[in-house]
Coordinates of C-alpha atoms in Angstrom, one line a residue:
M246 CA 143.2 103.1 86.4
I247 CA 141.8 106.5 85.7
R248 CA 144.2 109.4 86.0
R249 CA 143.0 112.9 86.1
R250 CA 145.1 116.1 86.0
R251 CA 144.6 118.5 88.7
A252 CA 143.6 122.0 87.8
S253 CA 145.9 124.7 88.8
L254 CA 144.4 127.6 90.8
S255 CA 144.1 130.6 88.6
T256 CA 144.1 133.9 90.6
G257 CA 143.7 136.0 87.6
D258 CA 145.4 139.5 87.1
P259 CA 145.9 141.5 90.4
L260 CA 143.6 144.5 90.7
R261 CA 145.3 147.6 89.5
L262 CA 144.6 150.5 91.6
H263 CA 146.9 152.9 89.8
G264 CA 147.8 153.6 86.2
G265 CA 145.8 154.1 83.2
A266 CA 142.5 155.8 83.4
G267 CA 142.4 155.4 87.3
Q268 CA 145.5 157.4 87.8
P269 CA 144.7 160.7 89.4
R270 CA 145.6 163.9 87.7
G271 CA 148.6 165.7 88.9
G272 CA 150.1 162.3 90.3
A273 CA 153.5 163.0 88.7
A274 CA 156.3 164.3 91.1
P275 CA 156.4 168.1 91.0
V276 CA 159.3 169.7 89.3
P277 CA 161.2 171.9 91.8
E278 CA 161.1 175.5 91.1
A279 CA 164.1 177.7 90.9
T280 CA 162.5 180.3 93.3
A281 CA 160.5 179.7 96.6
P282 CA 156.9 179.1 95.7
G283 CA 154.3 181.5 97.1
L284 CA 151.2 180.5 99.2
R285 CA 149.0 178.1 97.4
T286 CA 145.6 179.9 96.9
G287 CA 143.6 177.0 95.6
S288 CA 139.9 176.8 96.7
L289 CA 139.6 175.5 100.3
R290 CA 136.1 174.3 99.7
L291 CA 137.1 172.3 96.6
R292 CA 140.1 170.8 98.6
T293 CA 137.9 169.9 101.5
V294 CA 135.1 168.3 99.4
V295 CA 137.6 166.5 97.2
A296 CA 139.6 165.2 100.3
V297 CA 136.4 164.0 102.1
L298 CA 135.2 162.3 98.9
L299 CA 138.5 160.5 98.3
L300 CA 138.3 159.3 102.0
L301 CA 134.7 158.1 101.4
A302 CA 135.9 156.4 98.1
V303 CA 138.7 154.6 100.0
L304 CA 136.4 153.5 102.8
L305 CA 133.8 152.3 100.3
A306 CA 136.3 150.4 98.4
A307 CA 137.6 148.8 101.5
L308 CA 134.1 147.8 102.5
A309 CA 133.3 146.3 99.1
V310 CA 136.6 144.3 99.2
T311 CA 135.7 143.1 102.7
V312 CA 132.1 142.1 101.7
E313 CA 133.3 140.4 98.6
L314 CA 135.8 138.4 100.4
T315 CA 133.6 137.5 103.3
L316 CA 130.7 136.6 101.1
G317 CA 132.9 134.6 98.6
Q318 CA 134.5 132.7 101.4
R319 CA 131.0 131.9 102.7
L320 CA 129.6 130.9 99.3
R321 CA 132.6 128.5 98.7
A322 CA 132.2 127.0 102.1
Q323 CA 128.5 126.3 101.4
V324 CA 129.6 124.6 98.1
V325 CA 132.1 122.5 100.1
D326 CA 129.4 121.8 102.8
R327 CA 127.0 120.4 100.1
L328 CA 129.7 118.3 98.6
S329 CA 130.5 117.0 102.2
D330 CA 127.0 116.2 102.8
R331 CA 126.7 114.2 99.4
A332 CA 129.8 112.4 100.4
A333 CA 128.6 111.5 103.9
A334 CA 125.2 110.3 102.4
A335 CA 126.9 108.3 99.7
A336 CA 129.3 106.7 102.4
A337 CA 126.2 105.7 104.3
L338 CA 124.9 103.8 101.2
V339 CA 128.1 101.9 100.4
G340 CA 127.4 98.4 100.8
T341 CA 123.6 98.7 100.5
V342 CA 123.4 100.2 97.0
D343 CA 125.4 99.0 94.1
G344 CA 128.3 101.2 93.1
D345 CA 126.9 102.1 89.6
E346 CA 123.7 103.1 91.0
L347 CA 125.3 105.1 93.7
A348 CA 127.3 107.0 91.0
D349 CA 124.2 107.5 88.9
R350 CA 122.3 109.0 91.9
L351 CA 125.2 111.4 92.7
S352 CA 125.8 112.4 89.0
A353 CA 122.1 113.1 88.5
Q354 CA 122.6 116.1 90.7
G355 CA 125.0 117.6 88.3
L356 CA 128.1 116.2 89.9
S357 CA 131.1 114.7 88.3
V358 CA 131.5 111.3 90.3
V359 CA 134.5 109.1 90.5
I360 CA 134.1 106.0 93.1
R361 CA 137.3 104.1 93.4
D362 CA 137.1 101.0 95.7
A363 CA 140.0 99.7 97.8
N364 CA 141.3 97.5 94.9
G365 CA 141.8 100.6 92.8
D366 CA 138.8 100.0 90.5
A367 CA 136.8 103.2 89.5
I368 CA 133.4 103.9 88.5
V369 CA 133.1 107.2 86.7
A370 CA 129.7 109.0 86.2
G371 CA 128.3 112.3 85.3
P372 CA 130.2 115.0 83.4
S373 CA 133.9 115.4 83.5
P374 CA 135.5 118.2 85.3
D375 CA 136.4 119.7 81.9
E376 CA 132.7 119.5 80.7
L377 CA 131.8 121.3 84.0
R378 CA 134.2 124.1 83.0
D379 CA 132.7 124.3 79.5
G380 CA 129.2 124.9 80.9
P381 CA 126.5 123.4 83.2
P382 CA 125.0 120.0 82.1
S383 CA 121.6 119.8 80.8
L384 CA 119.0 118.8 83.3
G385 CA 118.2 115.0 83.0
D386 CA 121.3 114.0 80.9
G387 CA 123.2 110.9 82.0
P388 CA 122.2 107.7 83.8
G389 CA 120.0 107.7 86.8
R390 CA 117.6 110.1 85.4
G391 CA 115.4 110.0 88.6
G392 CA 118.5 110.4 90.9
P393 CA 117.1 113.5 92.8
A394 CA 113.9 111.6 93.8
S395 CA 115.8 108.4 94.5
G396 CA 116.5 109.0 98.2
L397 CA 120.1 109.7 98.2
D398 CA 119.5 112.3 101.1
G399 CA 117.2 109.9 102.8
G400 CA 119.8 107.6 103.9
R401 CA 119.2 104.0 104.5
G402 CA 115.5 104.3 104.1
G403 CA 115.7 105.2 100.4
A404 CA 118.0 102.2 99.8
G405 CA 115.7 99.8 101.6
T406 CA 112.8 101.0 99.5
D407 CA 114.5 100.4 96.2
A408 CA 115.5 96.8 97.3
Q409 CA 111.9 95.9 98.1
D410 CA 110.6 97.4 95.0
G411 CA 112.9 95.6 92.7
T412 CA 113.0 91.9 93.3
G413 CA 115.9 91.5 90.8
T414 CA 118.1 93.7 92.9
G415 CA 119.5 90.6 94.2
A416 CA 120.4 89.4 90.7
T417 CA 122.8 92.3 90.4
G418 CA 125.0 90.5 93.0
T419 CA 127.5 88.2 91.0
D420 CA 128.1 85.8 93.8
S421 CA 124.5 84.7 94.8
P422 CA 121.9 84.0 92.1
T423 CA 119.4 82.9 94.5
G424 CA 119.5 86.1 96.5
T425 CA 120.3 84.3 99.9
D426 CA 124.0 85.4 99.9
S427 CA 122.9 89.0 99.0
G428 CA 120.8 89.3 101.9
D429 CA 123.6 87.9 104.3
A430 CA 126.0 90.6 102.6
T431 CA 123.4 93.3 103.2
G432 CA 123.3 92.2 106.9
A433 CA 127.0 92.2 107.1
S434 CA 127.3 95.6 105.6
S435 CA 124.7 97.0 107.9
S436 CA 126.6 95.8 111.0
E437 CA 129.7 97.8 109.9
A438 CA 128.6 101.4 108.7
V439 CA 130.9 103.2 106.3
T440 CA 132.0 106.7 107.2
V441 CA 134.1 109.5 105.8
S442 CA 137.5 109.3 107.4
S443 CA 139.1 112.3 105.7
S444 CA 138.4 114.9 103.0
E445 CA 140.5 117.2 100.7
V446 CA 139.2 120.1 98.9
R447 CA 140.6 121.4 95.7
S448 CA 139.0 124.4 94.1
D449 CA 139.4 127.1 91.5
D450 CA 137.4 129.7 89.9
E451 CA 135.3 127.3 87.9
V452 CA 134.9 124.0 89.7
T453 CA 135.3 122.7 93.2
T454 CA 136.5 119.1 93.9
L455 CA 136.0 117.1 97.2
V456 CA 138.1 113.9 97.7
S457 CA 136.7 111.9 100.5
Q458 CA 138.4 108.9 102.0
L459 CA 136.0 106.3 103.4
S460 CA 136.6 104.0 106.3
D461 CA 136.4 101.0 104.0
G462 CA 139.3 102.2 101.9
S463 CA 137.4 103.4 99.2
T464 CA 137.5 106.9 97.7
I465 CA 134.7 109.2 96.4
T466 CA 135.7 112.2 94.3
L467 CA 132.8 114.7 93.8
T468 CA 133.3 117.7 91.5
T469 CA 130.7 120.5 91.0
D470 CA 130.5 123.7 89.1
S471 CA 131.4 126.7 91.3
R472 CA 131.2 129.4 88.7
S473 CA 128.0 130.7 90.3
V474 CA 130.1 131.9 93.2
G475 CA 132.1 134.1 90.9
E476 CA 129.1 135.3 88.9
T477 CA 127.5 136.1 92.2
L478 CA 130.6 138.2 93.4
V479 CA 130.6 139.9 90.0
Q480 CA 127.0 141.0 90.4
L481 CA 127.7 142.2 93.9
R482 CA 130.7 144.1 92.7
W483 CA 128.7 145.9 90.2
V484 CA 126.0 146.6 92.6
M485 CA 128.5 148.1 95.1
I486 CA 130.0 150.2 92.4
G487 CA 126.7 151.6 91.4
A488 CA 125.7 152.2 94.9
S489 CA 129.0 153.7 95.8
A490 CA 128.8 156.1 92.7
A491 CA 125.3 157.3 93.7
F492 CA 126.3 157.7 97.4
L493 CA 129.4 159.6 96.4
S494 CA 127.3 162.0 94.1
I495 CA 124.8 162.7 97.0
A496 CA 127.7 163.2 99.3
A497 CA 129.4 165.6 96.9
V498 CA 126.3 167.9 96.8
G499 CA 125.9 167.6 100.7
L500 CA 129.5 168.4 101.4
A501 CA 129.5 171.5 99.1
L502 CA 126.6 172.8 101.0
V503 CA 128.1 172.0 104.3
V504 CA 131.5 173.3 103.6
R505 CA 130.0 176.5 102.2
A506 CA 128.2 177.1 105.4
T507 CA 131.2 176.1 107.7
L508 CA 133.6 178.4 105.8
R509 CA 131.2 181.4 106.1
P510 CA 133.3 183.0 108.9
L511 CA 136.3 183.1 106.5
D512 CA 134.1 185.2 104.0
R513 CA 133.4 187.5 106.9
M514 CA 137.1 187.9 107.7
T515 CA 137.8 188.6 104.0
S516 CA 134.9 191.2 104.2
V517 CA 136.3 193.0 107.3
A518 CA 139.9 193.0 105.9
R519 CA 138.8 194.7 102.8
S520 CA 136.8 197.2 104.9
I521 CA 139.8 198.0 107.0
A522 CA 142.0 198.4 103.9
H523 CA 139.7 201.0 102.6
G524 CA 140.0 203.0 105.8
D525 CA 137.6 201.6 108.4
R526 CA 140.4 200.9 110.9
G527 CA 138.1 200.3 113.9
R528 CA 136.4 197.2 112.6
R529 CA 137.2 193.9 114.4
L530 CA 136.0 190.2 114.2
R531 CA 135.7 189.8 118.0
P532 CA 135.1 186.0 118.0
A533 CA 132.5 184.5 120.2
R534 CA 134.8 181.5 121.0
R535 CA 138.4 181.8 121.1
D536 CA 139.2 178.0 121.6
T537 CA 138.2 176.9 118.0
E538 CA 140.3 176.9 114.9
I539 CA 138.4 179.9 113.3
G540 CA 138.3 181.6 116.7
R541 CA 142.0 181.4 117.1
V542 CA 142.5 182.8 113.6
A543 CA 140.0 185.6 114.2
L544 CA 141.7 186.5 117.4
A545 CA 145.1 186.6 115.8
F546 CA 143.8 188.8 113.0
D547 CA 142.3 191.1 115.6
E548 CA 145.6 191.2 117.4
M549 CA 147.4 191.8 114.2
L550 CA 145.2 194.7 113.5
D551 CA 145.7 196.2 117.0
G552 CA 149.4 196.0 116.4
V553 CA 149.3 197.5 113.0
E554 CA 147.0 200.4 114.2
G555 CA 149.2 201.0 117.2
A556 CA 152.4 201.0 115.0
E557 CA 150.6 203.3 112.7
R558 CA 149.8 205.7 115.5
T559 CA 153.3 205.4 116.9
A560 CA 154.7 206.2 113.5
L561 CA 152.4 209.3 113.1
D562 CA 153.4 210.4 116.6
A563 CA 157.0 209.9 115.9
E564 CA 156.8 211.8 112.6
M565 CA 154.9 214.7 114.4
R566 CA 157.5 214.7 117.1
V567 CA 160.3 214.8 114.5
R568 CA 158.8 217.8 112.8
A569 CA 158.2 219.5 116.0
F570 CA 161.7 218.7 116.9
V571 CA 163.1 220.0 113.7
S572 CA 161.0 223.2 113.9
D573 CA 162.1 223.8 117.4
A574 CA 165.8 223.1 116.7
A575 CA 165.6 225.6 113.8
H576 CA 164.0 228.2 116.1
E577 CA 166.6 227.6 118.7
L578 CA 169.6 227.8 116.3
R579 CA 168.1 230.9 114.5
T580 CA 168.5 233.1 117.6
P581 CA 172.2 232.6 118.1
V582 CA 172.8 232.6 114.4
A583 CA 170.8 235.8 114.1
G584 CA 172.8 237.4 117.0
M585 CA 176.2 236.4 115.4
R586 CA 175.2 237.7 112.1
A587 CA 174.1 241.1 113.5
A588 CA 177.1 241.5 115.5
A589 CA 179.4 240.5 112.8
D590 CA 177.7 242.9 110.3
T591 CA 178.0 245.7 112.8
L592 CA 181.7 244.9 113.2
V593 CA 182.2 244.9 109.5
R594 CA 180.3 248.0 108.6
S595 CA 180.7 250.3 111.7
P596 CA 184.0 251.7 112.6
G597 CA 183.0 252.0 116.4
T598 CA 185.3 252.4 119.4
A599 CA 187.5 249.7 120.7
D600 CA 185.1 249.0 123.4
E601 CA 182.3 248.6 121.2
R602 CA 184.2 246.3 118.9
E603 CA 185.3 244.2 121.8
R604 CA 181.7 244.0 123.1
L605 CA 180.5 243.0 119.7
A606 CA 183.2 240.3 119.3
A607 CA 182.4 238.9 122.8
H608 CA 178.7 238.7 121.8
V609 CA 179.6 236.7 118.7
V610 CA 181.7 234.3 120.7
R611 CA 178.9 233.9 123.2
E612 CA 176.2 233.2 120.6
A613 CA 178.6 230.8 118.9
G614 CA 179.1 228.8 121.9
R615 CA 175.5 228.7 122.5
A616 CA 174.9 227.3 119.0
S617 CA 177.7 224.8 119.4
R618 CA 176.3 223.5 122.7
L619 CA 172.9 223.2 121.0
I620 CA 174.4 221.2 118.1
D621 CA 176.5 219.1 120.4
D622 CA 173.3 218.2 122.5
M623 CA 171.4 217.3 119.3
L624 CA 174.2 215.0 118.2
L625 CA 174.2 213.3 121.5
M626 CA 170.6 212.8 121.5
A627 CA 170.8 211.1 118.1
R628 CA 173.5 209.0 119.5
V629 CA 171.4 208.0 122.4
D630 CA 168.6 207.1 120.1
Q631 CA 170.7 204.8 118.1
G632 CA 172.2 203.1 121.0
L633 CA 174.9 204.6 122.9
S634 CA 178.0 202.4 123.7
L635 CA 179.0 202.7 127.4
D636 CA 182.3 202.2 129.1
V637 CA 181.0 200.3 132.1
A638 CA 183.2 199.7 135.1
P639 CA 182.7 199.7 138.9
V640 CA 182.2 203.3 140.1
D641 CA 182.1 204.7 143.6
L642 CA 179.0 206.7 143.2
G643 CA 179.4 208.8 146.5
A644 CA 183.0 209.8 145.4
S645 CA 181.8 210.5 141.8
L646 CA 179.0 212.8 143.3
L647 CA 181.4 214.7 145.5
A648 CA 183.7 215.4 142.4
D649 CA 180.7 216.5 140.4
V650 CA 179.7 218.9 143.2
E651 CA 183.1 220.5 143.4
R652 CA 183.1 221.1 139.6
Q653 CA 179.8 222.7 139.8
R654 CA 180.8 224.9 142.8
L655 CA 183.7 226.3 140.5
R656 CA 181.2 227.1 137.8
R657 CA 178.4 228.3 140.0
P658 CA 180.0 229.8 143.2
S659 CA 176.7 231.3 144.3
L660 CA 174.8 228.1 144.3
D661 CA 174.3 226.4 147.5
L662 CA 175.2 222.7 146.9
R663 CA 174.9 220.0 149.5
V664 CA 175.5 216.2 149.3
V665 CA 174.0 213.7 151.5
L666 CA 176.0 210.4 151.3
P667 CA 175.6 206.9 153.2
D668 CA 178.6 205.7 155.3
G669 CA 180.9 203.6 153.3
P670 CA 181.3 203.3 149.4
V671 CA 178.3 202.7 147.0
V672 CA 179.6 200.9 144.1
V673 CA 177.7 200.7 140.8
A674 CA 178.5 199.2 137.4
A675 CA 178.3 202.3 135.1
D676 CA 180.0 204.7 132.8
A677 CA 181.6 207.3 135.2
G678 CA 181.7 210.0 132.6
R679 CA 178.1 209.6 131.6
V680 CA 176.8 209.4 135.1
S681 CA 178.6 212.6 135.8
Q682 CA 177.0 214.1 132.6
I683 CA 173.5 213.1 134.0
V684 CA 174.3 214.6 137.4
G685 CA 175.6 217.9 135.9
N686 CA 172.4 218.3 133.6
L687 CA 170.3 217.9 136.6
V688 CA 172.5 220.5 138.6
D689 CA 172.3 222.9 135.6
N690 CA 168.5 222.5 135.3
A691 CA 168.1 223.3 139.1
A692 CA 170.5 226.2 138.8
R693 CA 168.3 227.6 136.0
A694 CA 165.3 227.0 138.1
T695 CA 166.6 228.8 141.2
G696 CA 168.2 231.7 139.2
G697 CA 171.6 230.4 140.0
A698 CA 171.6 231.3 143.8
G699 CA 169.3 228.8 145.3
Q700 CA 169.9 225.6 147.3
V701 CA 170.4 222.2 145.6
T702 CA 170.7 219.0 147.5
L703 CA 172.1 215.7 146.3
W704 CA 171.0 212.6 148.1
L705 CA 172.3 209.2 147.6
D706 CA 170.0 206.5 148.8
A707 CA 171.4 202.9 148.8
S708 CA 168.7 201.4 151.1
R709 CA 167.6 198.9 148.4
A710 CA 169.6 196.0 147.4
D711 CA 168.6 196.0 143.6
Q712 CA 169.1 199.7 142.7
V713 CA 170.7 202.8 143.8
A714 CA 169.0 206.2 143.7
V715 CA 170.3 209.8 143.4
L716 CA 167.8 212.4 144.3
V717 CA 168.4 216.1 143.1
S718 CA 166.2 218.6 144.7
D719 CA 165.9 222.5 144.7
D720 CA 164.0 225.2 146.4
G721 CA 162.8 226.8 143.1
P722 CA 159.3 227.2 141.8
G723 CA 158.9 223.4 141.1
V724 CA 157.4 221.6 138.2
P725 CA 153.5 221.2 137.8
A726 CA 152.2 217.8 138.1
A727 CA 150.9 218.0 134.5
D728 CA 154.4 218.8 133.2
R729 CA 156.5 216.4 135.1
E730 CA 156.6 213.9 132.2
R731 CA 156.3 216.5 129.5
I732 CA 159.6 218.0 130.5
F733 CA 161.5 215.0 129.3
D734 CA 160.4 215.7 125.7
R735 CA 162.9 217.2 123.4
L736 CA 163.3 220.9 123.2
V737 CA 160.6 221.5 125.8
R738 CA 160.9 224.4 128.4
L739 CA 158.4 225.6 130.8
D740 CA 157.3 229.1 130.2
E741 CA 158.9 230.3 133.6
A742 CA 162.2 229.0 132.4
R743 CA 162.2 230.6 128.9
R744 CA 165.0 233.3 129.5
S745 CA 167.3 234.4 126.7
G746 CA 170.9 233.8 127.2
D747 CA 170.6 231.2 129.9
G748 CA 171.8 228.5 127.5
G749 CA 168.9 226.2 128.1
A750 CA 167.5 224.6 124.9
G751 CA 165.2 221.9 126.4
L752 CA 167.6 219.0 125.7
G753 CA 169.3 218.5 129.1
L754 CA 166.6 216.4 130.7
P755 CA 165.9 214.3 127.6
I756 CA 169.6 213.5 127.3
A757 CA 169.9 212.7 131.1
R758 CA 166.9 210.2 130.7
G759 CA 168.4 208.6 127.8
L760 CA 171.7 208.1 129.5
A761 CA 170.0 206.7 132.6
R762 CA 167.9 204.1 130.5
A763 CA 171.0 203.2 128.5
H764 CA 172.5 202.1 132.0
G765 CA 169.4 200.0 132.7
G766 CA 168.0 202.7 135.0
D767 CA 165.6 205.5 134.7
L768 CA 165.0 209.1 135.5
F769 CA 161.7 210.8 136.6
C770 CA 160.4 213.9 138.2
E771 CA 158.5 213.2 141.4
Q772 CA 156.3 215.0 144.0
P773 CA 158.3 216.9 146.7
G774 CA 157.8 215.9 150.2
P775 CA 155.2 217.5 152.5
G776 CA 155.8 221.1 153.3
R777 CA 158.6 221.4 150.6
S778 CA 158.7 223.2 147.4
G779 CA 160.8 223.0 144.4
A780 CA 161.5 220.1 142.0
V781 CA 162.7 216.6 142.9
F782 CA 164.5 214.4 140.3
R783 CA 165.1 210.8 141.1
L784 CA 167.9 209.0 139.1
L785 CA 167.8 205.3 139.4
L786 CA 170.9 203.0 138.6
P787 CA 171.3 199.1 138.9
A788 CA 173.2 198.4 142.1
S789 CA 176.3 196.3 142.1
P790 CA 176.1 193.1 144.1
S791 CA 178.8 194.4 146.5
T792 CA 176.8 197.7 147.3
P793 CA 176.3 197.8 151.1
S794 CA 173.2 199.2 152.8
S795 CA 174.3 201.8 155.4
H796 CA 173.3 205.0 157.2
H797 CA 173.6 208.6 155.7
R798 CA 175.9 211.3 156.6
L799 CA 175.7 215.0 155.5
S800 CA 178.7 216.3 153.5
E801 CA 178.2 220.1 153.5
T802 CA 180.7 222.7 152.3
P803 CA 178.5 225.4 150.9
S804 CA 180.1 228.2 148.9
T805 CA 179.5 231.7 150.3
S806 CA 180.9 233.7 147.8
V807 CA 178.7 236.1 145.7
V808 CA 179.1 237.1 142.2

């Protein structure tokens, strides 16, 4: 009995993709910084080229592994197919060719052959598997020197030719020296063809073994050198590495050129940004397409520039308004302060009569009151700008207007005040004191416009469900269309209204509009109706959900006294 130790499959060391020289730079985990890092400003071109090259390298590596696995499997399958063909041809010759001669024919092809019959007897020919691992056999070594031409692949025809050429073939049979029994045995064998019933393949990196079980109970074990498969795969691997390196080098150059052309719009954006920073505020990118990545960035850049330029203009305008306001406020305060100083100086230095001293003292009090009102208005205007807190509560606007008119009649008895109210209450959510202040400023403005003796009408309109309007009209000279918005600027008074001693400083209307907007409403000057003169101011306040819509009634109790 011949025993042979099975070779263990050696898979070799696994392919190391990381570590050593192949580990990418910067692979270590970043150390967290104590402060928040700023924007990374690495080269976008370099990042793009490196990222694409890494992607191509991974794809090429995957392709190389796939090709190597597929080709290696195919080459090993071809080796097994050749061994299977040899085993099938040898099975066809069993019974027609002597076992030793059959083994010699198979070993002549460089195979390690073990033929074991049903009784357990073995015939060994050719190099052993260990010798195949050591190196390929020399051509022509071993028995059966003419094996490749002996007709193993030719099937039965080759065997029959050999039997006819050598008359001593029958002498090899031990049972029939005359040859008659040999012919009978040959006929018997031909009547029952031997085939391969099962096969088992054992392979490693150096040899491949095929164990074929024949239908007559015998076994043929064929072992061949399979190192050529590994050598072919190694050559293929080096070819793929060289080709991949050349491809990646060409791709790197091409990517650098393509990325440079692709990122050219960013260079233009940089140029425009630097130009704007040096004073060319009107430059814009104006992208041709706004649905692309660079188009969206360029559009956002233009919008940011528009916002910055608008904020700059707003800041400059605000600064100019503040300077004008400070100048006008100083001018307005200088007049009463100068009057008080002159009157006080006269009181101190001039003995004068009692009447003169009383007149000068009254003048000081009057000018002090004027300056105090101006300062109070300035403080109120500043509070409105900062965000005035309101004491909001349900207010019957009709009753509030009647109370305001009564107070104004006491102050201005010669002014003809009329109120037009709807039937039923008109409730709004507002600060009653601030609403009265708005109405008082509008009435004061109308009184100054009419000289204190004209007709002023207050009209409450609750016809709309979402807001309530209070219209204040007078029969004065009116406001030109060009000045209907300008009069709401601070310390602005029309030329006709500039009268010394009337107490107007140009802050009443701005304060009234600020208070109206603080309530969520508005105040503006509008065009008077056809055939009517004077100014018309419309105060809008948000209506309460419970405000009804009703008809109007006229409440008229004008004062007829004349001062």
